[in-house]
Amino acid sequence: MMASSASATSREGWAHAFQHDPGLFDAFRAAEDPEQRIVRRLAAHLALGGRSVLEIGCGTGRTTEQLCTAAGCYVALDASRVMLAVARRRVDLACAPRWLIGRAQALPLASGSVDVVLATWVLANMRPGGRALALAEIERVTRAAAGAGTWLVENHWSSELQELRGLPTDPSGSEIGSLIGEGGFTIVEEIDTEIRFASDDEAARVLGALCGPTASTALASRPRSRVAQRVVILHRPRTDSRPRSRS
Ligand SMILES: C[S@@+](CC[C@H](N)C(=O)[O-])C[C@H]1O[C@@H](n2cnc3c(N)ncnc32)[C@H](O)[C@@H]1O
């Protein structure tokens, strides 16, 4: 999911969907990982029992609805009002997180107020400057406590989905490298799954609109309803050594 470089993003329709067509993005998410392997593995790593959680970029709430009941306190934040509206309709039936409109680069939360920060398919897509600001903000709001830290899910650089998007399928073209290098994250697990649409036509409609012309051309020449996807779960523990930027 989502582009890993600014040039790919500009040809893709993800940002437009986030602002104007949350239903299109949600159709993608409904098809993604039908066996729910990713969120089940994430939940196993997180061991949320009773902890306070901030989810950044909650989107239409597909991850939120699976995880929020296990947390002591759950804050779900997104920069897009329309995405958050869909998430609220989905999740408020299951549990009642605190919903926030806001940007990862200026989190509207007090310092040291959460144990766990979670962001699925959000940080790798940011431009480097924005990502550095977001990581500093994440560090600021996370309390220095045993088990505290940040968990991410991002696309692996090598998968059929990345090929469809015309992105490099080697590590050097991946933003995961900067999350590991400058960001201090480690990969804790790789998961192979797939995006499974109801039909070839639905795959072409959704992936063509979100991923752009490279995907449209590939799906026209070889129609398919299933696309292989590989993701990584990344983790960075909270440490006391990093300076806090805001009080
Ligand atoms: C690819 S979607 C992922 C949604 C959700 N995490 C999921 O697993 O379905 C990325 C989401 O991040 C949000 N987003 C992008 N940049 C953001 C930022 N700087 N601060 C907060 N949210 C952001 C978008 O509005 C969008 O809802």
Tab-separated table of C-alpha atoms and ligand atoms in Angstrom:
chain	number	residue	atom	x	y	z
A	1	MET	CA	0.000	0.000	0.000
A	2	MET	CA	1.084	3.554	-0.672
A	3	ALA	CA	3.975	5.047	-2.529
A	4	SER	CA	7.503	5.106	-1.192
A	5	SER	CA	8.793	7.998	-3.239
A	6	ALA	CA	7.593	11.467	-4.067
A	7	SER	CA	7.768	10.858	-7.831
A	8	ALA	CA	5.609	7.771	-7.590
A	9	THR	CA	3.176	9.562	-5.281
A	10	SER	CA	2.617	12.346	-7.772
A	11	ARG	CA	1.419	9.815	-10.377
A	12	GLU	CA	-0.664	7.878	-7.908
A	13	GLY	CA	-4.132	8.627	-6.566
A	14	TRP	CA	-3.686	7.803	-2.876
A	15	ALA	CA	-3.525	11.390	-1.623
A	16	HIS	CA	-6.590	12.328	-3.672
A	17	ALA	CA	-8.494	9.386	-2.183
A	18	PHE	CA	-7.507	10.394	1.370
A	19	GLN	CA	-8.954	13.865	0.849
A	20	HIS	CA	-11.894	13.257	-1.485
A	21	ASP	CA	-12.721	9.578	-1.951
A	22	PRO	CA	-12.291	7.550	1.245
A	23	GLY	CA	-14.589	4.866	-0.221
A	24	LEU	CA	-12.019	4.108	-2.928
A	25	PHE	CA	-9.275	3.642	-0.351
A	26	ASP	CA	-11.606	1.545	1.784
A	27	ALA	CA	-12.344	-0.727	-1.202
A	28	PHE	CA	-8.591	-1.353	-1.405
A	29	ARG	CA	-8.389	-2.047	2.342
A	30	ALA	CA	-11.379	-4.412	2.169
A	31	ALA	CA	-9.485	-6.492	-0.406
A	32	GLU	CA	-6.151	-6.344	1.399
A	33	ASP	CA	-4.961	-9.256	3.507
A	34	PRO	CA	-8.264	-11.173	3.587
A	35	GLU	CA	-6.971	-13.594	6.223
A	36	GLN	CA	-6.026	-10.652	8.473
A	37	ARG	CA	-2.518	-12.006	8.973
A	38	ILE	CA	-0.983	-8.562	9.305
A	39	VAL	CA	-3.190	-7.222	12.068
A	40	ARG	CA	-3.092	-10.521	13.959
A	41	ARG	CA	0.716	-10.558	13.947
A	42	LEU	CA	0.774	-6.877	14.888
A	43	ALA	CA	-1.567	-7.511	17.826
A	44	ALA	CA	0.687	-10.352	19.003
A	45	HIS	CA	3.742	-8.065	18.991
A	46	LEU	CA	1.941	-5.134	20.595
A	47	ALA	CA	0.534	-6.993	23.643
A	48	LEU	CA	-1.681	-3.972	24.264
A	49	GLY	CA	-3.399	-5.085	27.485
A	50	GLY	CA	-4.220	-1.917	29.398
A	51	ARG	CA	-1.708	0.303	27.635
A	52	SER	CA	-2.406	3.756	26.187
A	53	VAL	CA	-2.083	3.788	22.414
A	54	LEU	CA	-1.821	6.477	19.756
A	55	GLU	CA	-2.587	5.378	16.210
A	56	ILE	CA	-1.293	7.871	13.645
A	57	GLY	CA	-2.989	7.921	10.236
A	58	CYS	CA	-5.864	5.655	11.226
A	59	GLY	CA	-7.518	6.129	7.817
A	60	THR	CA	-10.907	4.443	7.540
A	61	GLY	CA	-10.361	2.584	10.811
A	62	ARG	CA	-9.612	-0.896	9.451
A	63	THR	CA	-6.681	-1.359	11.853
A	64	THR	CA	-8.338	0.627	14.643
A	65	GLU	CA	-11.376	-1.635	14.823
A	66	GLN	CA	-9.171	-4.704	15.281
A	67	LEU	CA	-6.943	-3.285	18.017
A	68	CYS	CA	-8.766	-0.676	20.049
A	69	THR	CA	-10.688	-2.979	22.350
A	70	ALA	CA	-7.424	-4.450	23.709
A	71	ALA	CA	-5.994	-1.089	24.778
A	72	GLY	CA	-6.560	0.733	28.057
A	73	CYS	CA	-6.950	4.008	26.203
A	74	TYR	CA	-6.846	4.463	22.421
A	75	VAL	CA	-6.336	7.706	20.495
A	76	ALA	CA	-6.909	7.549	16.729
A	77	LEU	CA	-5.554	10.461	14.707
A	78	ASP	CA	-5.679	11.324	11.015
A	79	ALA	CA	-4.965	14.415	8.951
A	80	SER	CA	-8.062	13.859	6.813
A	81	ARG	CA	-11.507	14.740	8.117
A	82	VAL	CA	-13.287	12.530	5.570
A	83	MET	CA	-11.160	9.461	6.359
A	84	LEU	CA	-11.787	9.983	10.067
A	85	ALA	CA	-15.554	10.248	9.461
A	86	VAL	CA	-15.560	6.788	7.828
A	87	ALA	CA	-13.434	5.405	10.673
A	88	ARG	CA	-15.853	6.739	13.273
A	89	ARG	CA	-18.827	5.088	11.575
A	90	ARG	CA	-16.953	1.794	11.478
A	91	VAL	CA	-15.301	1.743	14.886
A	92	ASP	CA	-17.695	3.485	17.261
A	93	LEU	CA	-19.885	0.367	17.208
A	94	ALA	CA	-17.037	-1.768	18.562
A	95	CYS	CA	-15.285	0.626	20.943
A	96	ALA	CA	-14.954	4.348	21.510
A	97	PRO	CA	-11.460	5.651	20.895
A	98	ARG	CA	-10.640	9.324	21.250
A	99	TRP	CA	-10.701	10.731	17.698
A	100	LEU	CA	-8.332	13.526	16.708
A	101	ILE	CA	-7.861	15.481	13.512
A	102	GLY	CA	-4.188	16.358	13.305
A	103	ARG	CA	-0.846	15.861	11.656
A	104	ALA	CA	1.905	13.526	12.777
A	105	GLN	CA	4.326	16.462	12.558
A	106	ALA	CA	2.473	18.440	15.271
A	107	LEU	CA	0.727	15.924	17.499
A	108	PRO	CA	-1.989	17.524	19.639
A	109	LEU	CA	-0.976	15.505	22.709
A	110	ALA	CA	1.016	16.173	25.870
A	111	SER	CA	4.580	14.921	26.193
A	112	GLY	CA	4.923	11.442	27.655
A	113	SER	CA	1.192	10.742	27.394
A	114	VAL	CA	1.141	7.383	25.523
A	115	ASP	CA	2.861	4.016	25.863
A	116	VAL	CA	2.592	2.759	22.308
A	117	VAL	CA	2.517	4.579	18.967
A	118	LEU	CA	1.255	2.706	15.957
A	119	ALA	CA	1.239	3.767	12.302
A	120	THR	CA	0.295	1.411	9.477
A	121	TRP	CA	1.356	2.520	5.979
A	122	VAL	CA	1.920	6.143	6.980
A	123	LEU	CA	5.563	7.048	7.684
A	124	ALA	CA	7.347	5.497	4.693
A	125	ASN	CA	5.288	7.643	2.368
A	126	MET	CA	6.297	10.954	3.962
A	127	ARG	CA	8.954	13.191	2.506
A	128	PRO	CA	12.187	12.933	4.565
A	129	GLY	CA	11.779	16.290	6.346
A	130	GLY	CA	8.187	15.553	7.317
A	131	ARG	CA	9.122	12.085	8.481
A	132	ALA	CA	11.925	13.433	10.709
A	133	LEU	CA	9.483	15.866	12.320
A	134	ALA	CA	6.927	13.101	12.806
A	135	LEU	CA	9.513	10.824	14.426
A	136	ALA	CA	10.561	13.605	16.824
A	137	GLU	CA	6.918	14.171	17.745
A	138	ILE	CA	6.375	10.450	18.290
A	139	GLU	CA	9.359	10.390	20.625
A	140	ARG	CA	8.019	13.412	22.509
A	141	VAL	CA	4.556	11.967	23.202
A	142	THR	CA	5.789	8.474	24.126
A	143	ARG	CA	6.492	8.009	27.815
A	144	ALA	CA	9.805	6.503	28.843
A	145	ALA	CA	8.551	3.255	30.332
A	146	ALA	CA	9.235	-0.435	30.019
A	147	GLY	CA	7.635	-1.793	26.845
A	148	ALA	CA	6.949	1.655	25.395
A	149	GLY	CA	7.747	2.223	21.742
A	150	THR	CA	6.614	2.634	18.173
A	151	TRP	CA	5.320	-0.003	15.787
A	152	LEU	CA	4.961	0.449	12.036
A	153	VAL	CA	3.618	-1.608	9.162
A	154	GLU	CA	5.029	-0.765	5.727
A	155	ASN	CA	5.266	-2.415	2.339
A	156	HIS	CA	8.331	-4.494	1.664
A	157	TRP	CA	10.259	-3.205	-1.345
A	158	SER	CA	9.851	-6.486	-3.170
A	159	SER	CA	6.338	-7.552	-4.109
A	160	GLU	CA	3.890	-7.683	-7.001
A	161	LEU	CA	2.096	-4.625	-5.604
A	162	GLN	CA	5.294	-2.563	-5.761
A	163	GLU	CA	5.847	-3.714	-9.361
A	164	LEU	CA	2.329	-2.658	-10.311
A	165	ARG	CA	3.050	0.765	-8.908
A	166	GLY	CA	6.251	1.023	-10.894
A	167	LEU	CA	8.359	1.354	-7.755
A	168	PRO	CA	11.888	-0.007	-7.349
A	169	THR	CA	11.800	-3.555	-5.995
A	170	ASP	CA	15.210	-3.411	-4.330
A	171	PRO	CA	16.116	-2.067	-0.877
A	172	SER	CA	17.979	0.965	-2.221
A	173	GLY	CA	14.721	2.358	-3.609
A	174	SER	CA	12.821	1.847	-0.376
A	175	GLU	CA	12.059	4.334	2.387
A	176	ILE	CA	12.200	1.437	4.836
A	177	GLY	CA	15.978	1.899	4.652
A	178	SER	CA	15.714	5.375	6.178
A	179	LEU	CA	13.324	4.179	8.866
A	180	ILE	CA	15.979	1.632	9.834
A	181	GLY	CA	19.013	3.890	9.397
A	182	GLU	CA	18.035	7.365	10.631
A	183	GLY	CA	14.817	6.294	12.332
A	184	GLY	CA	16.345	3.566	14.512
A	185	PHE	CA	13.724	0.936	13.628
A	186	THR	CA	14.356	-2.765	13.195
A	187	ILE	CA	12.335	-5.193	11.116
A	188	VAL	CA	10.733	-7.694	13.464
A	189	GLU	CA	8.733	-9.665	10.913
A	190	GLU	CA	8.005	-10.009	7.211
A	191	ILE	CA	4.548	-11.190	6.198
A	192	ASP	CA	3.443	-12.496	2.811
A	193	THR	CA	-0.177	-11.935	1.998
A	194	GLU	CA	-2.271	-10.763	-0.938
A	195	ILE	CA	-4.837	-8.249	-2.088
A	196	ARG	CA	-7.863	-10.225	-3.245
A	197	PHE	CA	-10.575	-8.433	-5.202
A	198	ALA	CA	-13.974	-9.829	-6.161
A	199	SER	CA	-13.116	-9.660	-9.861
A	200	ASP	CA	-10.469	-8.615	-12.377
A	201	ASP	CA	-12.569	-5.546	-13.188
A	202	GLU	CA	-12.719	-4.461	-9.551
A	203	ALA	CA	-8.937	-4.878	-9.226
A	204	ALA	CA	-8.430	-2.749	-12.339
A	205	ARG	CA	-10.843	-0.069	-11.090
A	206	VAL	CA	-9.377	0.264	-7.604
A	207	LEU	CA	-5.673	-0.278	-8.331
A	208	GLY	CA	-5.832	1.795	-11.508
A	209	ALA	CA	-7.298	4.762	-9.629
A	210	LEU	CA	-4.956	4.459	-6.626
A	211	CYS	CA	-1.711	3.285	-8.208
A	212	GLY	CA	-1.908	5.158	-11.510
A	213	PRO	CA	-1.069	4.429	-15.127
A	214	THR	CA	1.608	1.784	-14.548
A	215	ALA	CA	-0.920	-0.399	-12.751
A	216	SER	CA	-3.656	0.287	-15.310
A	217	THR	CA	-1.401	-0.773	-18.157
A	218	ALA	CA	-0.182	-3.910	-16.376
A	219	LEU	CA	-3.700	-4.977	-15.385
A	220	ALA	CA	-5.001	-4.392	-18.906
A	221	SER	CA	-2.297	-6.595	-20.384
A	222	ARG	CA	-2.657	-9.299	-17.701
A	223	PRO	CA	-5.977	-9.005	-15.852
A	224	ARG	CA	-6.004	-10.491	-12.377
A	225	SER	CA	-8.059	-10.271	-9.191
A	226	ARG	CA	-5.214	-11.262	-6.823
A	227	VAL	CA	-2.017	-9.307	-6.235
A	228	ALA	CA	0.776	-10.546	-3.978
A	229	GLN	CA	1.822	-8.254	-1.157
A	230	ARG	CA	4.690	-8.477	1.312
A	231	VAL	CA	4.826	-6.213	4.344
A	232	VAL	CA	7.202	-5.603	7.214
A	233	ILE	CA	6.475	-4.898	10.852
A	234	LEU	CA	9.026	-2.449	12.260
A	235	HIS	CA	9.708	-1.559	15.888
A	236	ARG	CA	11.588	1.140	17.756
A	237	PRO	CA	11.666	1.035	21.564
A	238	ARG	CA	11.325	4.264	23.516
A	239	THR	CA	14.642	5.225	25.027
A	240	ASP	CA	15.517	7.858	27.573
A	241	SER	CA	18.518	9.046	25.589
A	242	ARG	CA	16.630	10.918	22.852
A	243	PRO	CA	15.936	14.589	23.612
A	244	ARG	CA	12.332	15.708	23.863
A	245	SER	CA	11.592	18.628	21.549
A	246	ARG	CA	8.503	20.093	23.241
A	247	SER	CA	7.289	20.144	26.835
B	1	LIG	C1	-2.413	4.460	3.562
B	1	LIG	S1	-3.534	5.196	4.655
B	1	LIG	C2	-3.433	4.059	6.007
B	1	LIG	C3	-4.676	4.030	6.829
B	1	LIG	C4	-4.668	3.055	7.998
B	1	LIG	N1	-3.465	3.188	8.790
B	1	LIG	C5	-4.860	1.635	7.554
B	1	LIG	O1	-4.094	0.754	7.966
B	1	LIG	O2	-5.804	1.387	6.814
B	1	LIG	C6	-2.623	6.602	5.247
B	1	LIG	C7	-3.443	7.497	6.170
B	1	LIG	O3	-2.532	8.396	6.798
B	1	LIG	C8	-3.083	9.699	6.805
B	1	LIG	N2	-1.952	10.635	6.839
B	1	LIG	C9	-1.072	10.886	5.844
B	1	LIG	N3	-0.157	11.780	6.254
B	1	LIG	C10	-0.472	12.088	7.540
B	1	LIG	C11	0.097	12.962	8.511
B	1	LIG	N4	1.193	13.700	8.243
B	1	LIG	N5	-0.469	13.041	9.725
B	1	LIG	C12	-1.585	12.308	10.011
B	1	LIG	N6	-2.178	11.469	9.121
B	1	LIG	C13	-1.619	11.361	7.908
B	1	LIG	C14	-3.921	9.780	5.531
B	1	LIG	O4	-4.924	10.766	5.613
B	1	LIG	C15	-4.484	8.366	5.464
B	1	LIG	O5	-5.709	8.271	6.130
